[in-house]
């Protein structure tokens, strides 16, 4: 439950910073979509590296 509050807080803060930096309301969902895609890519890459290490016995 605490993670949901942190995620909402981070989204609010990042949205506020982007708005102050000159981003319009139309830009913000696009930026969050881009960030979400890259976050998922990094998570999948780290998971693959971890599982590869487990399979080869180096972890």
PDB file of C-alpha atoms in Angstrom:
ATOM      1  CA  UNK A   1       0.000   0.000   0.000  1.00  0.00           C
ATOM      2  CA  UNK A   2       2.855   2.348   0.777  1.00  0.00           C
ATOM      3  CA  UNK A   3       4.258   1.877  -2.719  1.00  0.00           C
ATOM      4  CA  UNK A   4       1.080   3.273  -4.264  1.00  0.00           C
ATOM      5  CA  UNK A   5       1.432   6.462  -2.226  1.00  0.00           C
ATOM      6  CA  UNK A   6       5.092   6.818  -3.276  1.00  0.00           C
ATOM      7  CA  UNK A   7       4.219   6.287  -6.949  1.00  0.00           C
ATOM      8  CA  UNK A   8       1.463   8.915  -6.790  1.00  0.00           C
ATOM      9  CA  UNK A   9       3.824  11.339  -5.048  1.00  0.00           C
ATOM     10  CA  UNK A  10       6.582  10.794  -7.624  1.00  0.00           C
ATOM     11  CA  UNK A  11       4.141  11.226 -10.531  1.00  0.00           C
ATOM     12  CA  UNK A  12       2.839  14.463  -8.988  1.00  0.00           C
ATOM     13  CA  UNK A  13       6.330  15.877  -8.374  1.00  0.00           C
ATOM     14  CA  UNK A  14       7.648  14.924 -11.826  1.00  0.00           C
ATOM     15  CA  UNK A  15       4.521  16.358 -13.473  1.00  0.00           C
ATOM     16  CA  UNK A  16       4.942  19.617 -11.547  1.00  0.00           C
ATOM     17  CA  UNK A  17       8.615  19.893 -12.513  1.00  0.00           C
ATOM     18  CA  UNK A  18       7.827  19.213 -16.176  1.00  0.00           C
ATOM     19  CA  UNK A  19       5.064  21.829 -16.147  1.00  0.00           C
ATOM     20  CA  UNK A  20       7.398  24.423 -14.634  1.00  0.00           C
ATOM     21  CA  UNK A  21      10.020  23.526 -17.246  1.00  0.00           C
ATOM     22  CA  UNK A  22       7.599  24.422 -20.026  1.00  0.00           C
ATOM     23  CA  UNK A  23       5.872  21.148 -20.869  1.00  0.00           C
ATOM     24  CA  UNK A  24       2.208  21.458 -21.750  1.00  0.00           C
ATOM     25  CA  UNK A  25      -0.511  19.203 -20.384  1.00  0.00           C
ATOM     26  CA  UNK A  26      -0.527  17.307 -23.690  1.00  0.00           C
ATOM     27  CA  UNK A  27       3.189  16.495 -23.357  1.00  0.00           C
ATOM     28  CA  UNK A  28       3.065  15.029 -19.847  1.00  0.00           C
ATOM     29  CA  UNK A  29       1.175  11.754 -20.608  1.00  0.00           C
ATOM     30  CA  UNK A  30       3.485  11.164 -23.577  1.00  0.00           C
ATOM     31  CA  UNK A  31       6.563  11.674 -21.388  1.00  0.00           C
ATOM     32  CA  UNK A  32       5.213   9.305 -18.714  1.00  0.00           C
ATOM     33  CA  UNK A  33       4.438   6.701 -21.393  1.00  0.00           C
ATOM     34  CA  UNK A  34       8.026   6.984 -22.671  1.00  0.00           C
ATOM     35  CA  UNK A  35       9.418   6.710 -19.132  1.00  0.00           C
ATOM     36  CA  UNK A  36       7.184   3.711 -18.413  1.00  0.00           C
ATOM     37  CA  UNK A  37       8.352   1.872 -21.520  1.00  0.00           C
ATOM     38  CA  UNK A  38      11.999   2.442 -20.617  1.00  0.00           C
ATOM     39  CA  UNK A  39      11.385   1.409 -16.993  1.00  0.00           C
ATOM     40  CA  UNK A  40       9.868  -1.872 -18.205  1.00  0.00           C
ATOM     41  CA  UNK A  41      12.827  -2.420 -20.568  1.00  0.00           C
ATOM     42  CA  UNK A  42      15.315  -1.930 -17.729  1.00  0.00           C
ATOM     43  CA  UNK A  43      13.333  -4.221 -15.412  1.00  0.00           C
ATOM     44  CA  UNK A  44      13.225  -6.963 -18.061  1.00  0.00           C
ATOM     45  CA  UNK A  45      16.943  -6.572 -18.777  1.00  0.00           C
ATOM     46  CA  UNK A  46      17.865  -6.810 -15.092  1.00  0.00           C
ATOM     47  CA  UNK A  47      15.594  -9.840 -14.686  1.00  0.00           C
ATOM     48  CA  UNK A  48      17.224 -11.533 -17.686  1.00  0.00           C
ATOM     49  CA  UNK A  49      20.717 -10.841 -16.321  1.00  0.00           C
ATOM     50  CA  UNK A  50      19.721 -12.198 -12.905  1.00  0.00           C
ATOM     51  CA  UNK A  51      18.165 -15.353 -14.360  1.00  0.00           C
ATOM     52  CA  UNK A  52      21.136 -15.896 -16.668  1.00  0.00           C
ATOM     53  CA  UNK A  53      23.435 -15.680 -13.662  1.00  0.00           C
ATOM     54  CA  UNK A  54      21.272 -18.178 -11.785  1.00  0.00           C
ATOM     55  CA  UNK A  55      21.306 -20.597 -14.720  1.00  0.00           C
ATOM     56  CA  UNK A  56      25.073 -20.442 -15.175  1.00  0.00           C
ATOM     57  CA  UNK A  57      25.710 -20.693 -11.444  1.00  0.00           C
ATOM     58  CA  UNK A  58      27.601 -17.425 -11.084  1.00  0.00           C
ATOM     59  CA  UNK A  59      25.080 -15.939  -8.648  1.00  0.00           C
TER      60      UNK A  59
END
